[in-house]
JSON list of C-alpha atoms in Angstrom, two decimals:
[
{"chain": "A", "resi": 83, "resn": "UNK", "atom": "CA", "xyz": [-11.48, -10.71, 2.01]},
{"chain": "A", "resi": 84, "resn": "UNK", "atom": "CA", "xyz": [-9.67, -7.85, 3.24]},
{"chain": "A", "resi": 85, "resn": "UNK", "atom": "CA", "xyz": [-13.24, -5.98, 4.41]},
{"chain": "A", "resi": 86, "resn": "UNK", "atom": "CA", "xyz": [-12.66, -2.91, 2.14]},
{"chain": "A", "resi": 87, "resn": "UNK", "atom": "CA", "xyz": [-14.98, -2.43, -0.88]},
{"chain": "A", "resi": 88, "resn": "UNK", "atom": "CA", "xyz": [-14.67, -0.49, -3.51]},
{"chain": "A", "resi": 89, "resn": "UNK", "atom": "CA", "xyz": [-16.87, 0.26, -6.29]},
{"chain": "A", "resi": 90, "resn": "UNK", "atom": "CA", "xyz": [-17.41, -0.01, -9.36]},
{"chain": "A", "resi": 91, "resn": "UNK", "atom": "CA", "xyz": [-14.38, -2.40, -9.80]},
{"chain": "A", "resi": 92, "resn": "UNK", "atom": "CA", "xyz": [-13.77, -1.06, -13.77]},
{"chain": "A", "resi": 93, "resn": "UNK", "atom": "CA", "xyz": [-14.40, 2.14, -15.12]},
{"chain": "A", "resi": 94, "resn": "UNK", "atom": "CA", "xyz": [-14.28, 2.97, -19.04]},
{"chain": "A", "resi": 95, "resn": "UNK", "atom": "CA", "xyz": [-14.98, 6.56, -19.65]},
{"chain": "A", "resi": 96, "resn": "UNK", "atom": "CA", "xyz": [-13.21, 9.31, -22.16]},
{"chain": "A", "resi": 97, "resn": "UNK", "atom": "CA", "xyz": [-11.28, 12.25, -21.93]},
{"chain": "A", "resi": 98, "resn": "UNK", "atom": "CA", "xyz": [-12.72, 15.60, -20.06]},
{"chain": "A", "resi": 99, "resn": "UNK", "atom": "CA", "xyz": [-14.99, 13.62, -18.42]},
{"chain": "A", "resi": 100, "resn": "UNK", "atom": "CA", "xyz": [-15.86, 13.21, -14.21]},
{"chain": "A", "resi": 101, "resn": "UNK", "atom": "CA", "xyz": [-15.86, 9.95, -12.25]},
{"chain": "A", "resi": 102, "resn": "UNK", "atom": "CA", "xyz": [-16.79, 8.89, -8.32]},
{"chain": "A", "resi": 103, "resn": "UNK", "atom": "CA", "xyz": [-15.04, 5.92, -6.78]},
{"chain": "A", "resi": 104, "resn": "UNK", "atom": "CA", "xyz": [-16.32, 4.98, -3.70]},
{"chain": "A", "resi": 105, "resn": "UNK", "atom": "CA", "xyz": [-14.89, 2.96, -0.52]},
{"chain": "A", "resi": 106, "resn": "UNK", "atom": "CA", "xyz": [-16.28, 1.45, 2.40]},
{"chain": "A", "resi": 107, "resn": "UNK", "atom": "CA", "xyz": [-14.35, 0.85, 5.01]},
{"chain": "A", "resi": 108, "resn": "UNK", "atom": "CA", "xyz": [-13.51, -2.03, 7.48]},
{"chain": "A", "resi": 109, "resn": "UNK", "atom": "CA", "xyz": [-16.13, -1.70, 9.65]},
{"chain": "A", "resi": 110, "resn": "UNK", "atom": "CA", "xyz": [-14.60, -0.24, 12.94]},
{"chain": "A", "resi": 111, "resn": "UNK", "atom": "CA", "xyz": [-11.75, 1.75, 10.52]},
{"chain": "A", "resi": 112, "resn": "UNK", "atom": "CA", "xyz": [-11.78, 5.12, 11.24]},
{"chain": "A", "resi": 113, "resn": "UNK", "atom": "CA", "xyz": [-8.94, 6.34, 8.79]},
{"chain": "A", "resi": 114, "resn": "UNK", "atom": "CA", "xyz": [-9.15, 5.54, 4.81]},
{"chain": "A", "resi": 115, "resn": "UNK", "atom": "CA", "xyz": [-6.25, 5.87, 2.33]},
{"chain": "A", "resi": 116, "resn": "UNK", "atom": "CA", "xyz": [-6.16, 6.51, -1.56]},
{"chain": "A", "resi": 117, "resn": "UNK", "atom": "CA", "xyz": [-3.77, 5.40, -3.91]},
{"chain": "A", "resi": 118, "resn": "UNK", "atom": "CA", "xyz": [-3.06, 5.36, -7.22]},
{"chain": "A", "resi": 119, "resn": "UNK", "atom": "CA", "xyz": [-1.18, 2.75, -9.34]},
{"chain": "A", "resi": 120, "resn": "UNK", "atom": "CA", "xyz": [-0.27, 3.46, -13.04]},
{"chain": "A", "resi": 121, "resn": "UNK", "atom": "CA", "xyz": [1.67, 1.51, -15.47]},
{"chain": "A", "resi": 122, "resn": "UNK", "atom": "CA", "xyz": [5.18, 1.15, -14.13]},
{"chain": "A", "resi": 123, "resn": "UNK", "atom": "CA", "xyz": [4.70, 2.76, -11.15]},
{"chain": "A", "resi": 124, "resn": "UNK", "atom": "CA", "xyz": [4.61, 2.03, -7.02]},
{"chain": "A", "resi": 125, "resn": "UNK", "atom": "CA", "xyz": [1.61, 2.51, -5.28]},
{"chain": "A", "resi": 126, "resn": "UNK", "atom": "CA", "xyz": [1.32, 6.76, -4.54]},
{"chain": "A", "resi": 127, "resn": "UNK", "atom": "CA", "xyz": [-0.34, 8.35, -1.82]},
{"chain": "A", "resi": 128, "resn": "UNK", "atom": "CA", "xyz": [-3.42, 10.42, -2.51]},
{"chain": "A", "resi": 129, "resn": "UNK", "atom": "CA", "xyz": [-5.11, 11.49, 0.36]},
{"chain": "A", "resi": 130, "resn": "UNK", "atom": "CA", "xyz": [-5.83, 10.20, 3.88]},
{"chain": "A", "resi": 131, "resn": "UNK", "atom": "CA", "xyz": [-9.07, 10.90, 5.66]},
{"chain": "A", "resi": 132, "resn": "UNK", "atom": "CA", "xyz": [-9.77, 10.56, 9.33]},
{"chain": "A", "resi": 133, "resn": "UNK", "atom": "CA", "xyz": [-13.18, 10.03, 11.02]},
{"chain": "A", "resi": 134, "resn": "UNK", "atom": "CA", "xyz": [-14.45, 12.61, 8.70]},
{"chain": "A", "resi": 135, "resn": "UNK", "atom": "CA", "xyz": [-11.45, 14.85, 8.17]},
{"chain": "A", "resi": 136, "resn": "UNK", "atom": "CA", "xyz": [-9.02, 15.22, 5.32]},
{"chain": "A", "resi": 137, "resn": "UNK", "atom": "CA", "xyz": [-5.68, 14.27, 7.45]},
{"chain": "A", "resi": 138, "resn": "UNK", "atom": "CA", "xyz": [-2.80, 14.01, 5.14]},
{"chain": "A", "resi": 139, "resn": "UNK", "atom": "CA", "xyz": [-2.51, 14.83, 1.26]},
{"chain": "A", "resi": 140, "resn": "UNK", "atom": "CA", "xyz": [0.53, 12.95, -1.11]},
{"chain": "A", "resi": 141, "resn": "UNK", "atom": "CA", "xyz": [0.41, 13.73, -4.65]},
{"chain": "A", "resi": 142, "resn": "UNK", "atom": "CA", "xyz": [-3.09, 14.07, -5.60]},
{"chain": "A", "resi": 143, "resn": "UNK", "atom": "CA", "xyz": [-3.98, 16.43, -8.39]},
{"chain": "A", "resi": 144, "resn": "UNK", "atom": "CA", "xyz": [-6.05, 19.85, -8.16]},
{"chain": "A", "resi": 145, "resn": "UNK", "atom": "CA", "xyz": [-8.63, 18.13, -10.45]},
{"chain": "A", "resi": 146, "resn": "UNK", "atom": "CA", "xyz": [-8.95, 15.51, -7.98]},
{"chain": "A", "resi": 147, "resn": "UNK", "atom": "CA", "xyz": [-11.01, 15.57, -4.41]},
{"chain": "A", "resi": 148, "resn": "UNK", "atom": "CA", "xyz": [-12.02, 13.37, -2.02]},
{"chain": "A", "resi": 149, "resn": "UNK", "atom": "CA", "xyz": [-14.38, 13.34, 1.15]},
{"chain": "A", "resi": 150, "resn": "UNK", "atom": "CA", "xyz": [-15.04, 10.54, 4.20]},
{"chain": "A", "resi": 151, "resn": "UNK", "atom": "CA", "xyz": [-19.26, 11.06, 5.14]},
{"chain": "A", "resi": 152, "resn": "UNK", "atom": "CA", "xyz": [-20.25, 10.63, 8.30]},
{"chain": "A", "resi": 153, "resn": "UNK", "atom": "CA", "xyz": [-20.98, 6.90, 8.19]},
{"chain": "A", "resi": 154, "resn": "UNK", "atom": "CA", "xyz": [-17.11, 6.64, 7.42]},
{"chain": "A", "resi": 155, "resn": "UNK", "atom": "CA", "xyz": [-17.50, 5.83, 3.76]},
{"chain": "A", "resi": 156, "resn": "UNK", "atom": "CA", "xyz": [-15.20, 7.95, 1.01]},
{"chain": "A", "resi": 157, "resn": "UNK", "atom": "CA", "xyz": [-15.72, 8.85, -2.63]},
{"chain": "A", "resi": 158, "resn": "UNK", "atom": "CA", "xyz": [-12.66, 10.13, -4.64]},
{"chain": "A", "resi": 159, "resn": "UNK", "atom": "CA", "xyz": [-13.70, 12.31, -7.60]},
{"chain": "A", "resi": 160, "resn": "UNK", "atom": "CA", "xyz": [-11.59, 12.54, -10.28]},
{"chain": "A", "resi": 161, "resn": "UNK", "atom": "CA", "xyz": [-12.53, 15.50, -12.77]},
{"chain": "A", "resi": 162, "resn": "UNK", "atom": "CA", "xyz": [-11.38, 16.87, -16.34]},
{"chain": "A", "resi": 163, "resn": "UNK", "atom": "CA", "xyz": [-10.08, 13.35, -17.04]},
{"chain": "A", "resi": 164, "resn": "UNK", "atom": "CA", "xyz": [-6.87, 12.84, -19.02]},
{"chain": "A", "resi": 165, "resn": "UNK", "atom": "CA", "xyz": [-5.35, 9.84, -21.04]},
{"chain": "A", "resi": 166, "resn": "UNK", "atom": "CA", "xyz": [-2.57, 9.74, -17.70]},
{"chain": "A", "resi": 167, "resn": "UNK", "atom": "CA", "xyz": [-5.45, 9.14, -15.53]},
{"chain": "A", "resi": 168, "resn": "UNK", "atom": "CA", "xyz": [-5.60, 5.56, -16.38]},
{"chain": "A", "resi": 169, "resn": "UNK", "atom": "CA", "xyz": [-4.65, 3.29, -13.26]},
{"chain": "A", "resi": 170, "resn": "UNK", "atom": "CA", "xyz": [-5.73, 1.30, -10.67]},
{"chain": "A", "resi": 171, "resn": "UNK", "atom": "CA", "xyz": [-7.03, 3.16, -7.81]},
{"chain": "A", "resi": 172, "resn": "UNK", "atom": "CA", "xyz": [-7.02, 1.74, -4.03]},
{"chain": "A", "resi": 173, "resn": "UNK", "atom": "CA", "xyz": [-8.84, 2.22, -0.98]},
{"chain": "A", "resi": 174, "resn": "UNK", "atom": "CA", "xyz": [-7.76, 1.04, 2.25]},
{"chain": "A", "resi": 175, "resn": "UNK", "atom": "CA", "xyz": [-8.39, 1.63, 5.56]},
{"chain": "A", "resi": 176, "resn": "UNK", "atom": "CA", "xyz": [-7.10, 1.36, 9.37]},
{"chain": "A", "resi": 177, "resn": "UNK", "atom": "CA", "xyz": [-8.31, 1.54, 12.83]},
{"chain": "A", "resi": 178, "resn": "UNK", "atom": "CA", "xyz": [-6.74, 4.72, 13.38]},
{"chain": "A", "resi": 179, "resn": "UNK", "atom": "CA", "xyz": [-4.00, 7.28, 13.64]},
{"chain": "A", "resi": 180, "resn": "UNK", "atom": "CA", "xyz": [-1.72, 4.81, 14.91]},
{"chain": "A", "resi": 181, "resn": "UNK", "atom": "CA", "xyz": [1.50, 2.66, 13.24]},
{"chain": "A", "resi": 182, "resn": "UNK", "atom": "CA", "xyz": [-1.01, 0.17, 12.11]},
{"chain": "A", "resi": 183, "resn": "UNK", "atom": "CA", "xyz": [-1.99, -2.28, 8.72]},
{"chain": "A", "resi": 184, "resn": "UNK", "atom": "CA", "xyz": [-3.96, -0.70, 6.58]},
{"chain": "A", "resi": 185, "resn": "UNK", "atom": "CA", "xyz": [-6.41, -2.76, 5.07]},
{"chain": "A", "resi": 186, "resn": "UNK", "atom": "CA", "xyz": [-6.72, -2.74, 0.88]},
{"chain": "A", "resi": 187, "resn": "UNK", "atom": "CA", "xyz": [-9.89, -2.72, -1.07]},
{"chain": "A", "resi": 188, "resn": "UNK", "atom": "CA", "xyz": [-9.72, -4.67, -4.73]},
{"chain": "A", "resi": 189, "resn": "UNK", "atom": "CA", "xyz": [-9.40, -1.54, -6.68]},
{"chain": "A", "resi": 190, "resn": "UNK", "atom": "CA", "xyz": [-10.87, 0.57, -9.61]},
{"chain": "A", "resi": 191, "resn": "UNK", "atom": "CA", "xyz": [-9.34, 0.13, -12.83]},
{"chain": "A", "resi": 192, "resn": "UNK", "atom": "CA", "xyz": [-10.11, 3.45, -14.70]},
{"chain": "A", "resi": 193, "resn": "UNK", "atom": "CA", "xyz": [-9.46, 3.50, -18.15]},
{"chain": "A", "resi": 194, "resn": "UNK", "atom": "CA", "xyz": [-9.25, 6.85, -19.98]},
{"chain": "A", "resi": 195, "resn": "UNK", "atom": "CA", "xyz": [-10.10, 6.57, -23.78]},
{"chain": "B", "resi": 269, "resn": "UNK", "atom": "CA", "xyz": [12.30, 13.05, -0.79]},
{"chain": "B", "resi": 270, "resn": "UNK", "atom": "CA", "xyz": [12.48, 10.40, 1.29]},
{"chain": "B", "resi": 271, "resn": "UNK", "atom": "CA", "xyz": [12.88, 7.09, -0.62]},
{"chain": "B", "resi": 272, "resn": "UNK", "atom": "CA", "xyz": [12.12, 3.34, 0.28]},
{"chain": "B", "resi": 273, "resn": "UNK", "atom": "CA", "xyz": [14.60, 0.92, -1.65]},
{"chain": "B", "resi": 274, "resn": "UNK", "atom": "CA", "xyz": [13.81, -2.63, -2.13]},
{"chain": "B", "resi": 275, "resn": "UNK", "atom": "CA", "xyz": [16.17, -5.30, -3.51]},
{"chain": "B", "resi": 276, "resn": "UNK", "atom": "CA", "xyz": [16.22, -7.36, -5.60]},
{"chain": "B", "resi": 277, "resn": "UNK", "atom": "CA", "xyz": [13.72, -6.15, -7.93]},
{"chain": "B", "resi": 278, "resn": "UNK", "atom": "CA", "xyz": [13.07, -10.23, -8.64]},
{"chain": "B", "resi": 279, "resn": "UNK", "atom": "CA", "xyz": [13.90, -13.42, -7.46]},
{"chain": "B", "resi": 280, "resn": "UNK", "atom": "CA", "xyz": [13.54, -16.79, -8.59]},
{"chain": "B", "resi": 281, "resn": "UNK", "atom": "CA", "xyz": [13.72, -19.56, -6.67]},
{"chain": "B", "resi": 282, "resn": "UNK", "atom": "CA", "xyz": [12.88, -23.28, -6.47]},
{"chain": "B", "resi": 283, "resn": "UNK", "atom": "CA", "xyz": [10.30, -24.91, -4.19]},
{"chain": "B", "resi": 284, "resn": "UNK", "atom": "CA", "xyz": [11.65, -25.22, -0.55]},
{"chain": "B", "resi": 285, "resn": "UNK", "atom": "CA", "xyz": [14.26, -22.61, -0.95]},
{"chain": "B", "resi": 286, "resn": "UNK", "atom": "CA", "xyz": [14.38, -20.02, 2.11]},
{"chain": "B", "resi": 287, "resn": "UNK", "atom": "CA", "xyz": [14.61, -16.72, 0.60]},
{"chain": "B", "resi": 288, "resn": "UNK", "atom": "CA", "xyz": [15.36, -13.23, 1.79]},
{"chain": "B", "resi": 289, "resn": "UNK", "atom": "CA", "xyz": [15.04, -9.68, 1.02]},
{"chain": "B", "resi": 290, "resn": "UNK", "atom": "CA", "xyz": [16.01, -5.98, 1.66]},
{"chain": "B", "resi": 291, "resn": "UNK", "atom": "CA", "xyz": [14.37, -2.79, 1.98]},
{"chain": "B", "resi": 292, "resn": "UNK", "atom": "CA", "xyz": [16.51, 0.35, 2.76]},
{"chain": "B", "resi": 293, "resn": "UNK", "atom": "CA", "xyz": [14.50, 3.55, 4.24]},
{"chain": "B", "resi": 294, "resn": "UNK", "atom": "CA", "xyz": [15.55, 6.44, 5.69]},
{"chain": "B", "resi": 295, "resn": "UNK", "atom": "CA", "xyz": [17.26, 5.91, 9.07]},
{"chain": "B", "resi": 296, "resn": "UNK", "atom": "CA", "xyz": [16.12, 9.44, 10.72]},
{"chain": "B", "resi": 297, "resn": "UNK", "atom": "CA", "xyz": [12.58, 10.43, 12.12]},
{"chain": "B", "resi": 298, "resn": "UNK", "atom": "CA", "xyz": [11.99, 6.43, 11.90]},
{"chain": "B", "resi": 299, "resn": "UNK", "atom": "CA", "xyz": [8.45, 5.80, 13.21]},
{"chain": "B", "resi": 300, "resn": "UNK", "atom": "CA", "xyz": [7.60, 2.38, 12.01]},
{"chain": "B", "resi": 301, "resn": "UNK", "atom": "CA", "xyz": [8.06, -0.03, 8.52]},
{"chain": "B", "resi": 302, "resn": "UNK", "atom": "CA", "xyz": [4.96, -1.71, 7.00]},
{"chain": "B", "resi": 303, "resn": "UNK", "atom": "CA", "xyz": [5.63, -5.26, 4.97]},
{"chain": "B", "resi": 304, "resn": "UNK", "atom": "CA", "xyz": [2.65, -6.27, 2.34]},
{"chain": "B", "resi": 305, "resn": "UNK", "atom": "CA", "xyz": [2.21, -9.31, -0.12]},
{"chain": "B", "resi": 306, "resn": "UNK", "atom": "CA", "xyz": [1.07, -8.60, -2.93]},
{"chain": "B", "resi": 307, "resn": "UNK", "atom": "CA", "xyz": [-0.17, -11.19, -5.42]},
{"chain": "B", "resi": 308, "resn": "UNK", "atom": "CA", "xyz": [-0.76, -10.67, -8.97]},
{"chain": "B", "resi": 309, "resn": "UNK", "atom": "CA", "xyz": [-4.87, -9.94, -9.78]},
{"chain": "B", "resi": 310, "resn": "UNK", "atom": "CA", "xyz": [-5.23, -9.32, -5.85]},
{"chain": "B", "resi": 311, "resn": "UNK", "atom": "CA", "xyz": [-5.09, -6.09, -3.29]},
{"chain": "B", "resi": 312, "resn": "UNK", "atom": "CA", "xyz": [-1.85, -5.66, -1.36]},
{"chain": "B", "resi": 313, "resn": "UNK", "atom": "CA", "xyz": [-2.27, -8.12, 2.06]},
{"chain": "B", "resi": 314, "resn": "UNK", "atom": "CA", "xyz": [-0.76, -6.52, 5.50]},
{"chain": "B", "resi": 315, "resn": "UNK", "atom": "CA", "xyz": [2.17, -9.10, 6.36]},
{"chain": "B", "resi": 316, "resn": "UNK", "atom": "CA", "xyz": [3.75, -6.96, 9.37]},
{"chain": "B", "resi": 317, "resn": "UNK", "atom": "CA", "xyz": [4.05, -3.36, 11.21]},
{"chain": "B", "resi": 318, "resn": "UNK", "atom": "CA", "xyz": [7.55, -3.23, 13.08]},
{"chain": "B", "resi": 319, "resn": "UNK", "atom": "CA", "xyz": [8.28, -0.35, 15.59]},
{"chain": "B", "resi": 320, "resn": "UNK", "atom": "CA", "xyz": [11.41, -0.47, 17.22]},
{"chain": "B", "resi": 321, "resn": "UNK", "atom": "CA", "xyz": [14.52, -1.21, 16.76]},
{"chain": "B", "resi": 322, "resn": "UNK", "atom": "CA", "xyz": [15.61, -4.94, 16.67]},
{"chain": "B", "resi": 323, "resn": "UNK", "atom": "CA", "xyz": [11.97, -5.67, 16.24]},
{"chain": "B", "resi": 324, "resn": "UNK", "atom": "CA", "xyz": [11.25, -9.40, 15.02]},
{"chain": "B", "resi": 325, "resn": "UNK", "atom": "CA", "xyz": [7.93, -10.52, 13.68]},
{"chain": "B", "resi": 326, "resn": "UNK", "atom": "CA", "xyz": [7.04, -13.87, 12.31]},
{"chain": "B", "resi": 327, "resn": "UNK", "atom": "CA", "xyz": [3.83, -15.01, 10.25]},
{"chain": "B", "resi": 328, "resn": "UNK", "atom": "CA", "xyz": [4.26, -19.04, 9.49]},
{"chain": "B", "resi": 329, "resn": "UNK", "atom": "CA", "xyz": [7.43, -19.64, 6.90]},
{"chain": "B", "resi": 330, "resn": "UNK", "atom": "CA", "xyz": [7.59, -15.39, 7.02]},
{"chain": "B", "resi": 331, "resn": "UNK", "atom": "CA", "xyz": [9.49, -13.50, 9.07]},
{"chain": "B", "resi": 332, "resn": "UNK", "atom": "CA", "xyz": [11.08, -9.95, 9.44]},
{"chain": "B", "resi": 333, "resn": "UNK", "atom": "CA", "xyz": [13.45, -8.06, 11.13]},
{"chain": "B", "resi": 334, "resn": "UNK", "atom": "CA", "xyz": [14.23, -4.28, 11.39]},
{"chain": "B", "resi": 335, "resn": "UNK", "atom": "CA", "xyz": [17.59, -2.23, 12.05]},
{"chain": "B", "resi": 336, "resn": "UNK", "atom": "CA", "xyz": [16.36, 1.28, 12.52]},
{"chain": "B", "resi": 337, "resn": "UNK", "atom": "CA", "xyz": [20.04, 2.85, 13.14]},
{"chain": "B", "resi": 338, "resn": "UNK", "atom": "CA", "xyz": [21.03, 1.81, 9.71]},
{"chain": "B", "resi": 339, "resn": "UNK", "atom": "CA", "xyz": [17.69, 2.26, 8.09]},
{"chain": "B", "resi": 340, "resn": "UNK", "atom": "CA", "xyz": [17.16, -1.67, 6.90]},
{"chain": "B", "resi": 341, "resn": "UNK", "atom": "CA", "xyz": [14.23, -4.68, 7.04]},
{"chain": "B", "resi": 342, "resn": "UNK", "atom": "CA", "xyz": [14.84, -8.02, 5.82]},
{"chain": "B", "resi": 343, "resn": "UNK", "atom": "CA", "xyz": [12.05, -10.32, 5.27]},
{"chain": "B", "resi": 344, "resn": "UNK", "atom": "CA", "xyz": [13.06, -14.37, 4.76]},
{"chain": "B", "resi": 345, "resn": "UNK", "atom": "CA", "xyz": [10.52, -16.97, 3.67]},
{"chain": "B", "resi": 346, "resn": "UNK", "atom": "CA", "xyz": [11.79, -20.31, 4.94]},
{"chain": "B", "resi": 347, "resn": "UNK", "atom": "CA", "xyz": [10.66, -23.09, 2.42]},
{"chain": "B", "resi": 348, "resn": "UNK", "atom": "CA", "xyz": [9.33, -21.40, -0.24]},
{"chain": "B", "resi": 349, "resn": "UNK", "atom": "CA", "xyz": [6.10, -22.64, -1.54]},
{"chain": "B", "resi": 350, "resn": "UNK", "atom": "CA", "xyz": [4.54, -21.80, -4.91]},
{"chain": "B", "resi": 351, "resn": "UNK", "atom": "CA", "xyz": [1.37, -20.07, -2.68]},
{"chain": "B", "resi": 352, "resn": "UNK", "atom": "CA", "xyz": [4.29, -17.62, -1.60]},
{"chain": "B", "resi": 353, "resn": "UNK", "atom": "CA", "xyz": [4.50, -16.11, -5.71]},
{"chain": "B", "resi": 354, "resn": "UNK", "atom": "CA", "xyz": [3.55, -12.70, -4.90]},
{"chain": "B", "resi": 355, "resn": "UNK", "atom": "CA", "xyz": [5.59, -8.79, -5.05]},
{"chain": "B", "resi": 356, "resn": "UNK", "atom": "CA", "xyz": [6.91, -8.32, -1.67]},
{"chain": "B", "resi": 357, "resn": "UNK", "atom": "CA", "xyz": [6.08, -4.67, -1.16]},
{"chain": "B", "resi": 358, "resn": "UNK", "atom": "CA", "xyz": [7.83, -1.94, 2.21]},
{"chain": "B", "resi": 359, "resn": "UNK", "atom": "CA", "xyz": [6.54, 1.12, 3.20]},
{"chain": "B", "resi": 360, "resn": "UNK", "atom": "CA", "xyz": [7.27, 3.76, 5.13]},
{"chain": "B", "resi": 361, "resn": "UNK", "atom": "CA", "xyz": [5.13, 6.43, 6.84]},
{"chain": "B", "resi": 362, "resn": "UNK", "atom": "CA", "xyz": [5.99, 9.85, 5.87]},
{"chain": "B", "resi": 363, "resn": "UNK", "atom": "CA", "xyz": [4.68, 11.89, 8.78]},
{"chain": "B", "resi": 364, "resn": "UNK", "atom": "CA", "xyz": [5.72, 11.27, 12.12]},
{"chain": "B", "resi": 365, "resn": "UNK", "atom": "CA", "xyz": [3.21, 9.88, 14.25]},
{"chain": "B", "resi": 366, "resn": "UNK", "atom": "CA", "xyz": [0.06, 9.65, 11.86]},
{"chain": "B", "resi": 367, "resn": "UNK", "atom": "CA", "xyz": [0.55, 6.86, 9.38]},
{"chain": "B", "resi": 368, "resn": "UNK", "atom": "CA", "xyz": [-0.55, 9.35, 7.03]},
{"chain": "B", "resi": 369, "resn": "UNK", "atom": "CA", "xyz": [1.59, 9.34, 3.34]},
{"chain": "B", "resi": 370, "resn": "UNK", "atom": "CA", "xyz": [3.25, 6.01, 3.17]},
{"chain": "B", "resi": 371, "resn": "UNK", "atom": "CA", "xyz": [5.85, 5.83, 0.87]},
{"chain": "B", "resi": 372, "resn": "UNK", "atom": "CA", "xyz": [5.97, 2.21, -0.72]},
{"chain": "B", "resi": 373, "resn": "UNK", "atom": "CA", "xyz": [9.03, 0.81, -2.08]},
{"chain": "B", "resi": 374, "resn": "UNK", "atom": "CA", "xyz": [8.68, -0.89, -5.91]},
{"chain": "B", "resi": 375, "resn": "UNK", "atom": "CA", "xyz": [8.52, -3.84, -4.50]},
{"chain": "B", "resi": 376, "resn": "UNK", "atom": "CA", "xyz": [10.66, -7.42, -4.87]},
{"chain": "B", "resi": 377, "resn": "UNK", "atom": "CA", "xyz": [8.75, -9.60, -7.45]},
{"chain": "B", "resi": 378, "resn": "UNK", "atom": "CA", "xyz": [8.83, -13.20, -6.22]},
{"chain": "B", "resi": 379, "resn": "UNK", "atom": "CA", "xyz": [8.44, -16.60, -8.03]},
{"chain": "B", "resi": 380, "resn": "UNK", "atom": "CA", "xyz": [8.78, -19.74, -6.78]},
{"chain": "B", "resi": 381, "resn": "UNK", "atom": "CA", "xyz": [9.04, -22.73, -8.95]},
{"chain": "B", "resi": 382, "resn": "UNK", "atom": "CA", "xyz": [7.34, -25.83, -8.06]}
]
């Protein structure tokens, strides 16, 4: 048990629509990471957030957003869904700023129908 | 675009063969190389973070070591067990200093046979 929970663990919704996946943290992390796994792909770099503050963006979609609330927590909203949209999405999460592990959640499998 | 190259893609081996592995990254701007396990059905599992050069880290039958100059890791499993089946995943941290935007390699698939 890695300390990282996400929820919900599957997701089944249709095209157009809006989701929230939310991550808690490792309690004591201060940084969380999102990435995205589809079919055939590596895992890609969304977004990192620090104590609060968006702190590094990889290839994350305009229709997608994130945020890290004050009791360290993150949602990732993903909006006008699309068929590609289907993957697994990660959390994890690290002490800090520094060259450390990060720490993965179990993932949300979102399937787009 | 930087790129993290792992090889090979798979390996098969039998129980209590010692294994070993590659991943190539970017020799320049080198700030650290993250190993992670990853077993099938599970999250990816933090095996080591190396820093410098000549760097050796070593986690039971696992260990790695790291050649910054010419941009390489290896990681050997000595006596594989059937418990070590998993993708064998490197990464590399995009932005200097912040771990921010890792860049994973595709990973080297694993099986051992008992």
């Amino acid at each position: 048990d890695s300390g990282v929970t996400q929820t919900p663990k599957h997701l089944i919704t249709a095209t157009g629509q809006r989701v929230t996946l939310r991550c808690s943290p490792r309690s004591g992390d201060l940084s969380v990471y999102w990435y995205q796994q589809s079919l055939d792909q590596g895992l890609q770099f969304l977004i990192q957030y620090y104590n609060g503050e968006e702190r590094a963006k990889g290839n994350i979609l305009e229709r997608f957003s994130a945020q890290q609330f004050p009791d360290l927590h993150s949602e990732l909203n993903l909006s006008s869904l699309e068929l590609g949209d289907s993957a697994l999405y990660f959390c994890a999460s690290s002490v800090g700023l520094e060259n450390q592990p990060q720490h993965f959640g179990d993932g949300t499998r979102l399937s787009i129908l | 675009i930087l790129n993290v190259e792992q090889s090979p893609q798979s390996l098969h081996v039998q129980e209590g063969d010692s294994t070993n592995f590659t991943c190539s990254f970017p020799s320049s701007n080198f700030y650290a190389l993250h190993w992670y396990r990853w077993e099938t059905a599970k999250s990816p599992e933090a095996l080591f973070v190396m820093t410098l050069n000549g760097d050796e880290k070593k986690k039971g039958r696992i260990s790695a070591t790291l050649n910054t100059k010419e941009g390489y890791s290896y990681l050997y499993i000595k006596g594989s067990q059937p418990e070590d089946s998993a993708t064998y995943l490197c990464a590399f941290p995009h932005y200097g200093g912040s771990q921010g935007n890792l860049i994973f390699g595709k990973g080297t698939k694993l099986s051992v046979k008992p």
